[in-house]
XYZ file of N, CA, C and O in Angstrom:
724
model
N 270.267 193.030 87.810
C 270.667 193.744 89.017
C 272.099 193.353 89.357
O 272.503 192.215 89.171
N 272.827 194.320 89.859
C 274.180 194.065 90.347
C 274.243 194.450 91.819
O 273.547 195.367 92.255
N 275.070 193.739 92.540
C 275.247 194.004 93.962
C 276.706 193.803 94.318
O 277.350 192.893 93.803
N 277.224 194.669 95.196
C 278.618 194.547 95.620
C 278.796 195.215 96.977
O 278.052 196.127 97.332
N 279.800 194.760 97.705
C 280.187 195.404 98.949
C 279.327 195.033 100.133
O 278.412 194.221 100.060
N 279.668 195.671 101.255
C 278.899 195.488 102.485
C 278.903 196.820 103.233
O 279.716 197.689 102.973
N 277.967 196.937 104.138
C 277.807 198.187 104.870
C 276.406 198.719 104.681
O 275.497 197.980 104.287
N 276.220 200.003 104.926
C 274.888 200.579 104.737
C 274.439 200.414 103.283
O 275.245 200.583 102.362
N 273.175 200.075 103.052
C 272.712 199.866 101.681
C 272.604 201.180 100.897
O 272.087 202.177 101.396
N 273.097 201.131 99.672
C 273.044 202.259 98.747
C 272.449 201.761 97.436
O 273.042 200.915 96.769
N 271.274 202.271 97.086
C 270.592 201.879 95.855
C 270.915 202.916 94.786
O 270.688 204.113 94.988
N 271.447 202.456 93.662
C 271.781 203.336 92.543
C 270.736 203.142 91.447
O 270.572 202.033 90.935
N 270.032 204.217 91.102
C 268.984 204.165 90.086
C 269.487 204.866 88.823
O 269.797 206.055 88.849
N 269.561 204.122 87.745
C 270.150 204.594 86.488
C 269.226 205.532 85.723
O 268.037 205.651 86.008
N 269.790 206.163 84.707
C 269.043 207.053 83.828
C 268.515 206.328 82.604
O 268.616 205.109 82.472
N 267.968 207.103 81.681
C 267.406 206.566 80.444
C 268.293 206.994 79.283
O 268.698 208.157 79.232
N 268.624 206.111 78.374
C 268.182 204.742 78.144
C 269.175 203.711 78.691
O 269.538 202.773 78.002
N 269.614 203.870 79.886
C 270.641 203.012 80.453
C 270.043 201.901 81.304
O 268.837 201.757 81.397
N 270.923 201.131 81.934
C 270.541 200.087 82.877
C 271.641 200.026 83.938
O 272.513 200.897 83.981
N 271.618 199.017 84.800
C 272.530 198.987 85.950
C 273.987 199.139 85.545
O 274.806 199.658 86.306
N 274.348 198.706 84.361
C 275.745 198.703 83.926
C 276.318 200.125 83.851
O 277.532 200.318 83.841
N 275.439 201.128 83.819
C 275.886 202.525 83.805
C 276.737 202.846 85.032
O 277.563 203.758 85.003
N 276.547 202.086 86.093
C 277.262 202.336 87.348
C 278.555 201.534 87.476
O 279.244 201.624 88.483
N 278.912 200.759 86.477
C 280.018 199.799 86.582
C 281.334 200.427 87.045
O 282.115 199.786 87.738
N 281.608 201.674 86.672
C 282.893 202.282 87.029
C 282.907 202.864 88.442
O 283.978 203.068 88.996
N 281.734 203.130 89.023
C 281.700 203.675 90.384
C 281.390 202.609 91.435
O 281.619 202.834 92.618
N 280.878 201.467 91.002
C 280.539 200.404 91.958
C 281.734 200.016 92.822
O 281.604 199.942 94.048
N 282.923 199.764 92.258
C 284.034 199.333 93.120
C 284.389 200.342 94.221
O 284.604 199.956 95.367
N 284.409 201.617 93.895
C 284.751 202.627 94.905
C 283.664 202.717 95.976
O 283.965 202.799 97.173
N 282.400 202.684 95.557
C 281.309 202.762 96.528
C 281.209 201.498 97.372
O 280.850 201.556 98.551
N 281.536 200.349 96.786
C 281.447 199.067 97.503
C 282.454 198.956 98.636
O 282.304 198.102 99.502
N 283.438 199.829 98.653
C 284.396 199.823 99.763
C 283.723 200.230 101.074
O 284.190 199.860 102.156
N 282.621 200.995 100.974
C 281.951 201.494 102.180
C 280.462 201.179 102.264
O 279.848 201.435 103.292
N 279.887 200.690 101.174
C 278.450 200.464 101.122
C 278.117 199.100 100.524
O 278.910 198.548 99.766
N 276.937 198.642 100.825
C 276.347 197.529 100.086
C 275.641 198.185 98.894
O 274.585 198.808 99.040
N 276.231 198.093 97.741
C 275.736 198.772 96.548
C 274.757 197.855 95.818
O 275.080 196.709 95.517
N 273.576 198.397 95.542
C 272.516 197.643 94.885
C 272.107 198.432 93.642
O 271.687 199.590 93.748
N 272.254 197.820 92.478
C 271.974 198.500 91.201
C 270.921 197.723 90.419
O 271.262 196.832 89.639
N 269.652 198.043 90.614
C 268.612 197.346 89.844
C 268.454 197.946 88.450
O 268.868 199.071 88.188
N 267.857 197.180 87.578
C 267.372 197.708 86.301
C 265.956 198.201 86.554
O 265.126 197.448 87.074
N 265.685 199.448 86.203
C 264.319 199.937 86.311
C 263.449 199.213 85.289
O 263.939 198.744 84.265
N 262.172 199.134 85.566
C 261.209 198.424 84.722
C 261.358 198.839 83.254
O 261.366 200.012 82.920
N 261.495 197.849 82.387
C 261.597 198.097 80.960
C 263.005 198.395 80.478
O 263.229 198.573 79.293
N 263.971 198.437 81.372
C 265.357 198.720 80.995
C 266.222 197.501 81.269
O 265.917 196.679 82.123
N 267.317 197.417 80.538
C 268.259 196.327 80.765
C 267.635 194.964 80.580
O 267.112 194.636 79.526
N 267.645 194.176 81.642
C 267.186 192.794 81.571
C 265.791 192.624 82.166
O 265.423 191.542 82.596
N 265.008 193.689 82.194
C 263.643 193.603 82.708
C 262.657 193.717 81.553
O 262.973 194.246 80.496
N 261.477 193.233 81.790
C 260.419 193.302 80.784
C 259.661 194.613 80.912
O 259.466 195.115 82.009
N 259.237 195.125 79.788
C 258.357 196.294 79.768
C 256.948 195.806 79.492
O 256.708 195.125 78.499
N 255.999 196.111 80.365
C 254.639 195.656 80.124
C 254.088 196.260 78.838
O 254.312 197.433 78.563
N 253.363 195.489 78.044
C 252.885 195.981 76.750
C 251.869 197.113 76.848
O 251.714 197.884 75.926
N 251.186 197.235 77.993
C 250.161 198.265 78.126
C 250.667 199.518 78.834
O 249.884 200.377 79.211
N 251.959 199.634 79.012
C 252.518 200.808 79.672
C 252.615 200.617 81.171
O 252.250 199.573 81.708
N 253.119 201.631 81.848
C 253.248 201.591 83.289
C 253.243 203.002 83.824
O 253.346 203.959 83.073
N 253.092 203.116 85.117
C 252.999 204.427 85.742
C 254.216 204.671 86.618
O 254.928 203.732 87.010
N 254.421 205.926 86.960
C 255.527 206.245 87.857
C 255.291 205.611 89.228
O 256.237 205.242 89.910
N 254.016 205.452 89.605
C 253.710 204.789 90.882
C 254.201 203.347 90.864
O 254.657 202.829 91.885
N 254.111 202.684 89.700
C 254.616 201.309 89.603
C 256.132 201.272 89.729
O 256.671 200.343 90.316
N 256.806 202.268 89.177
C 258.269 202.303 89.306
C 258.664 202.472 90.770
O 259.618 201.840 91.238
N 257.937 203.313 91.487
C 258.185 203.481 92.927
C 257.895 202.168 93.641
O 258.682 201.716 94.485
N 256.774 201.532 93.305
C 256.422 200.252 93.932
C 257.492 199.200 93.645
O 257.794 198.367 94.510
N 258.093 199.230 92.455
C 259.170 198.289 92.126
C 260.356 198.474 93.069
O 260.937 197.497 93.553
N 260.731 199.721 93.318
C 261.870 199.994 94.214
C 261.537 199.523 95.625
O 262.347 198.855 96.278
N 260.347 199.839 96.090
C 259.938 199.426 97.439
C 259.868 197.897 97.532
O 260.308 197.312 98.531
N 259.359 197.246 96.494
C 259.311 195.774 96.481
C 260.718 195.185 96.533
O 260.949 194.164 97.198
N 261.653 195.822 95.845
C 263.045 195.361 95.904
C 263.590 195.485 97.330
O 264.224 194.553 97.838
N 263.325 196.616 97.970
C 263.781 196.791 99.358
C 263.165 195.719 100.253
O 263.863 195.152 101.111
N 261.889 195.451 100.052
C 261.225 194.413 100.842
C 261.849 193.046 100.583
O 262.120 192.288 101.518
N 262.088 192.728 99.325
C 262.672 191.426 98.972
C 264.063 191.249 99.565
O 264.466 190.135 99.909
N 264.795 192.357 99.684
C 266.149 192.303 100.257
C 266.145 192.534 101.766
O 267.205 192.610 102.383
N 264.960 192.657 102.357
C 264.786 192.881 103.800
C 265.523 194.132 104.265
O 266.196 194.126 105.304
N 265.364 195.211 103.509
C 266.001 196.485 103.829
C 264.929 197.486 104.264
O 264.037 197.824 103.489
N 265.018 197.925 105.508
C 264.030 198.870 106.022
C 264.296 200.294 105.546
O 263.369 201.037 105.253
N 265.590 200.659 105.489
C 265.954 202.030 105.153
C 267.233 202.002 104.328
O 268.161 201.271 104.659
N 267.275 202.806 103.258
C 268.431 202.798 102.366
C 268.834 204.226 101.998
O 268.063 205.175 102.151
N 270.023 204.339 101.476
C 270.476 205.545 100.804
C 270.173 205.331 99.327
O 270.312 204.219 98.819
N 269.765 206.395 98.639
C 269.462 206.290 97.208
C 270.231 207.368 96.465
O 270.265 208.522 96.883
N 270.842 206.965 95.356
C 271.464 207.896 94.429
C 270.794 207.658 93.082
O 270.795 206.546 92.577
N 270.174 208.701 92.551
C 269.476 208.566 91.285
C 270.030 209.526 90.255
O 270.313 210.682 90.558
N 270.162 209.025 89.038
C 270.669 209.819 87.928
C 269.587 209.921 86.856
O 268.967 208.918 86.502
N 269.344 211.140 86.345
C 268.426 211.323 85.233
C 267.060 210.763 85.627
O 266.495 211.162 86.644
N 266.513 209.846 84.841
C 265.216 209.255 85.142
C 265.228 208.563 86.506
O 264.243 208.601 87.243
N 266.338 207.937 86.859
C 266.450 207.301 88.171
C 266.347 208.312 89.305
O 265.886 207.993 90.398
N 266.767 209.542 89.059
C 266.623 210.600 90.052
C 265.170 210.971 90.261
O 264.729 211.224 91.390
N 264.406 211.000 89.174
C 262.976 211.297 89.288
C 262.286 210.191 90.087
O 261.478 210.461 90.979
N 262.633 208.942 89.790
C 262.069 207.822 90.547
C 262.496 207.932 92.010
O 261.681 207.736 92.924
N 263.760 208.284 92.247
C 264.245 208.451 93.619
C 263.481 209.522 94.378
O 263.116 209.332 95.549
N 263.231 210.673 93.740
C 262.420 211.720 94.379
C 261.060 211.166 94.760
O 260.555 211.409 95.859
N 260.462 210.414 93.857
C 259.121 209.880 94.115
C 259.132 208.849 95.248
O 258.188 208.773 96.025
N 260.202 208.062 95.341
C 260.318 207.125 96.470
C 260.393 207.920 97.776
O 259.713 207.592 98.752
N 261.196 208.975 97.787
C 261.324 209.811 98.991
C 259.981 210.412 99.403
O 259.660 210.463 100.592
N 259.232 210.890 98.423
C 257.954 211.537 98.725
C 256.890 210.537 99.165
O 256.093 210.828 100.060
N 256.865 209.361 98.546
C 255.841 208.364 98.865
C 256.194 207.516 100.086
O 255.301 207.045 100.789
N 257.494 207.314 100.322
C 257.938 206.426 101.406
C 259.147 207.027 102.132
O 260.227 206.429 102.152
N 258.982 208.185 102.746
C 260.136 208.836 103.390
C 260.770 207.990 104.502
O 261.963 208.110 104.768
N 259.980 207.118 105.090
C 260.493 206.254 106.158
C 261.479 205.213 105.642
O 262.224 204.621 106.417
N 261.540 205.007 104.321
C 262.426 204.001 103.733
C 263.766 204.591 103.279
O 264.646 203.853 102.846
N 263.902 205.925 103.335
C 265.089 206.582 102.773
C 265.872 207.313 103.861
O 265.345 208.171 104.561
N 267.142 206.934 103.981
C 268.054 207.613 104.915
C 268.557 208.917 104.293
O 268.483 209.982 104.885
N 269.108 208.801 103.091
C 269.625 209.953 102.344
C 269.318 209.747 100.869
O 269.250 208.629 100.386
N 269.210 210.888 100.160
C 268.935 210.831 98.731
C 269.792 211.872 98.019
O 269.871 213.015 98.438
N 270.421 211.437 96.931
C 271.194 212.339 96.080
C 270.665 212.195 94.660
O 270.555 211.083 94.154
N 270.340 213.337 94.036
C 269.861 213.349 92.659
C 270.923 213.978 91.777
O 271.422 215.061 92.080
N 271.268 213.283 90.703
C 272.244 213.788 89.738
C 271.554 214.014 88.395
O 270.852 213.137 87.912
N 271.777 215.176 87.799
C 271.225 215.509 86.482
C 269.724 215.242 86.436
O 269.206 214.643 85.506
N 269.034 215.695 87.478
C 267.612 215.454 87.629
C 266.932 216.741 88.090
O 267.396 217.353 89.047
N 265.843 217.113 87.456
C 265.115 218.275 87.971
C 264.383 217.906 89.258
O 264.004 216.751 89.448
N 264.196 218.868 90.130
C 263.427 218.559 91.334
C 261.951 218.428 90.958
O 261.532 218.871 89.883
N 261.153 217.793 91.808
C 259.788 217.460 91.409
C 258.820 218.636 91.330
O 257.721 218.483 90.828
N 259.203 219.802 91.814
C 258.300 220.949 91.785
C 258.976 222.148 91.123
O 259.218 223.162 91.752
N 259.251 222.033 89.820
C 259.927 223.151 89.154
C 259.007 224.361 89.043
O 257.790 224.227 88.945
N 259.609 225.518 89.069
C 258.870 226.757 88.879
C 258.931 227.106 87.399
O 260.007 227.103 86.802
N 257.785 227.378 86.815
C 257.747 227.686 85.391
C 258.191 229.125 85.134
O 257.748 230.054 85.804
N 259.052 229.266 84.151
C 259.478 230.571 83.667
C 259.238 230.585 82.165
O 259.738 229.699 81.455
N 258.490 231.552 81.625
C 258.221 231.588 80.189
C 259.487 231.506 79.334
O 259.485 230.920 78.261
N 260.566 232.027 79.838
C 261.838 231.997 79.115
C 262.306 230.559 78.855
O 263.031 230.286 77.905
N 261.853 229.615 79.688
C 262.236 228.213 79.511
C 261.710 227.639 78.198
O 262.284 226.685 77.665
N 260.646 228.215 77.659
C 260.099 227.735 76.394
C 261.112 227.852 75.252
O 261.031 227.115 74.273
N 262.061 228.764 75.389
C 263.096 228.908 74.368
C 263.993 227.680 74.273
O 264.686 227.488 73.279
N 263.982 226.846 75.303
C 264.885 225.698 75.362
C 264.178 224.354 75.233
O 264.813 223.307 75.326
N 262.869 224.375 75.007
C 262.112 223.128 74.884
C 262.653 222.264 73.751
O 262.651 221.041 73.835
N 263.175 222.874 72.714
C 263.701 222.114 71.583
C 264.817 221.169 72.009
O 265.047 220.152 71.379
N 265.483 221.483 73.113
C 266.578 220.620 73.577
C 266.078 219.303 74.154
O 266.843 218.350 74.247
N 264.834 219.273 74.566
C 264.299 218.048 75.176
C 263.152 217.463 74.346
O 262.318 216.718 74.860
N 263.134 217.768 73.062
C 262.082 217.264 72.177
C 261.977 215.752 72.237
O 260.874 215.202 72.130
N 263.107 215.079 72.413
C 263.080 213.612 72.387
C 262.260 213.036 73.533
O 261.638 211.984 73.387
N 262.223 213.723 74.681
C 261.416 213.240 75.802
C 259.938 213.209 75.409
O 259.210 212.285 75.765
N 259.509 214.237 74.687
C 258.118 214.284 74.254
C 257.860 213.236 73.174
O 256.822 212.580 73.181
N 258.792 213.080 72.255
C 258.619 212.122 71.156
C 258.481 210.696 71.678
O 257.617 209.944 71.211
N 259.304 210.304 72.647
C 259.233 208.921 73.128
C 258.019 208.676 74.008
O 257.672 207.533 74.275
N 257.345 209.755 74.454
C 256.144 209.597 75.279
C 254.875 209.456 74.445
O 253.824 209.122 74.978
N 254.973 209.671 73.141
C 253.790 209.592 72.278
C 253.484 208.123 71.972
O 254.340 207.409 71.443
N 252.248 207.667 72.313
C 251.891 206.278 72.016
C 252.107 205.965 70.528
O 251.793 206.759 69.660
N 252.675 204.820 70.289
C 252.963 204.397 68.916
C 254.301 204.926 68.431
O 255.172 204.160 68.055
N 254.491 206.242 68.453
C 255.735 206.840 67.978
C 256.909 206.493 68.892
O 257.966 206.074 68.416
N 256.715 206.663 70.204
C 257.805 206.391 71.148
C 258.354 204.981 71.037
O 259.549 204.786 70.814
N 257.484 203.962 71.155
C 257.988 202.590 71.003
C 258.628 202.337 69.645
O 259.608 201.612 69.541
N 258.099 202.960 68.590
C 258.684 202.778 67.269
C 260.089 203.376 67.223
O 261.004 202.761 66.666
N 260.278 204.542 67.820
C 261.595 205.187 67.821
C 262.630 204.388 68.619
O 263.821 204.452 68.351
N 262.170 203.647 69.615
C 263.072 202.918 70.511
C 263.083 201.419 70.261
O 263.776 200.688 70.949
N 262.343 200.933 69.292
C 261.985 199.527 69.188
C 263.120 198.524 69.269
O 262.942 197.469 69.816
N 264.271 198.777 68.752
C 265.337 197.773 68.838
C 266.604 198.313 69.462
O 267.508 197.555 69.750
N 266.687 199.597 69.658
C 267.914 200.175 70.199
C 268.942 200.466 69.124
O 270.026 200.927 69.428
N 268.620 200.202 67.860
C 269.593 200.441 66.793
C 269.368 201.777 66.083
O 270.164 202.187 65.273
N 268.240 202.432 66.393
C 267.929 203.680 65.733
C 268.834 204.810 66.236
O 269.503 204.700 67.246
N 268.795 205.897 65.510
C 269.630 207.039 65.858
C 269.201 207.705 67.160
O 270.042 208.201 67.892
N 267.900 207.731 67.464
C 267.437 208.423 68.665
C 268.038 207.850 69.955
O 268.565 208.607 70.769
N 267.977 206.538 70.190
C 268.584 206.040 71.433
C 270.077 206.363 71.537
O 270.580 206.665 72.613
N 270.771 206.351 70.428
C 272.197 206.694 70.450
C 272.381 208.178 70.750
O 273.292 208.555 71.483
N 271.504 209.006 70.210
C 271.573 210.435 70.495
C 271.288 210.707 71.970
O 271.898 211.583 72.583
N 270.362 209.956 72.544
C 270.053 210.124 73.963
C 271.274 209.858 74.838
O 271.412 210.431 75.909
N 272.137 208.979 74.365
C 273.349 208.663 75.135
C 274.412 209.759 75.036
O 275.148 209.990 75.973
N 274.505 210.419 73.905
C 275.629 211.334 73.681
C 275.228 212.782 73.441
O 276.078 213.660 73.418
N 273.946 213.053 73.274
C 273.503 214.378 72.868
C 273.759 215.489 73.860
O 273.892 216.645 73.474
N 273.807 215.192 75.137
C 273.957 216.247 76.141
C 275.355 216.342 76.735
O 275.566 217.049 77.715
N 276.293 215.644 76.159
C 277.644 215.700 76.696
C 278.512 216.588 75.815
O 278.324 216.649 74.606
N 279.435 217.276 76.443
C 280.338 218.133 75.666
C 281.395 217.302 74.948
O 282.038 217.788 74.032
N 281.564 216.051 75.369
C 282.549 215.176 74.748
C 281.946 213.791 74.508
O 282.071 212.897 75.347
N 281.260 213.610 73.366
C 280.628 212.318 73.085
C 281.605 211.145 73.066
O 281.199 209.997 73.192
N 282.891 211.411 72.930
C 283.861 210.316 72.885
C 284.017 209.616 74.237
O 284.668 208.582 74.310
N 283.398 210.162 75.303
C 283.475 209.474 76.593
C 282.756 208.132 76.539
O 283.023 207.265 77.357
N 281.848 207.991 75.573
C 281.164 206.722 75.383
C 281.800 206.008 74.206
O 281.670 206.435 73.065
N 282.472 204.925 74.470
C 283.013 204.104 73.391
C 281.835 203.483 72.637
O 280.777 203.234 73.231
N 281.997 203.226 71.339
C 280.890 202.614 70.570
C 280.359 201.337 71.222
O 279.152 201.101 71.235
N 281.248 200.533 71.793
C 280.778 199.298 72.429
C 279.980 199.573 73.703
O 279.107 198.802 74.076
N 280.267 200.698 74.394
C 279.468 201.077 75.563
C 278.059 201.457 75.134
O 277.072 201.044 75.753
N 277.953 202.257 74.095
C 276.635 202.652 73.591
C 275.865 201.420 73.143
O 274.687 201.263 73.465
N 276.542 200.508 72.444
C 275.890 199.265 72.013
C 275.381 198.464 73.207
O 274.306 197.857 73.144
N 276.145 198.445 74.300
C 275.737 197.690 75.488
C 274.432 198.227 76.060
O 273.622 197.464 76.589
N 274.212 199.523 75.955
C 272.969 200.095 76.465
C 271.824 199.952 75.475
O 270.763 199.448 75.820
N 272.025 200.391 74.250
C 270.896 200.390 73.317
C 270.505 198.990 72.862
O 269.350 198.765 72.518
N 271.414 198.039 72.910
C 271.048 196.674 72.524
C 270.100 196.049 73.540
O 269.360 195.130 73.217
N 270.108 196.536 74.780
C 269.221 196.019 75.822
C 267.928 196.797 75.922
O 267.063 196.483 76.726
N 267.799 197.831 75.112
C 266.620 198.683 75.183
C 265.404 197.909 74.712
O 265.330 197.459 73.576
N 264.457 197.725 75.616
C 263.216 197.011 75.305
C 262.187 197.998 74.787
O 262.358 199.199 74.868
N 261.089 197.470 74.274
C 259.974 198.329 73.932
C 259.448 198.943 75.213
O 258.961 198.252 76.098
N 259.588 200.231 75.330
C 259.185 200.907 76.551
C 257.918 201.697 76.264
O 257.948 202.692 75.563
N 256.790 201.246 76.796
C 255.545 201.982 76.589
C 255.619 203.339 77.285
O 256.396 203.521 78.216
N 254.811 204.301 76.868
C 254.818 205.595 77.519
C 254.404 205.487 78.984
O 253.621 204.600 79.337
N 254.926 206.350 79.789
C 254.608 206.366 81.218
C 253.421 207.305 81.426
O 253.426 208.425 80.958
N 252.415 206.813 82.110
C 251.214 207.618 82.338
C 251.078 208.045 83.755
O 251.811 207.759 84.613
């Protein structure tokens, strides 16, 4: 976890396969006005992933436990990618704990299905692959495989925005992440 600044608390929830360090370039600017708190979500960065898997409810409970441990009654949350999904769930389960919420590159929790969307499922095949018991942990097992690196650069129009050492910093910390149930 990283923390900087003072003022109203702002919790930054990272995406997958990242950890708190994903926020390193925005922390200084945000810390000028906020107490910035950047935890590692369960199984990412410097946290342990339970061998039997975990649920989205546990990820929400982790965020709430962090707020309790820091004696924070109400916070602002900014979530990116997977962190945005967790942020939505915190808002829905504990609205009294959230002042404001911003989701970046995150679908809202109640998408409307359109059959035409099936034409684009191939773009998110990796999400399904990593959720398959046995296969997912094998694909992510050390962070050196091609899939975790593709997850970092596959959706950007300019993969060069990630220096090789930046990608290494994320995938080298990638723990065995059991599927989320």
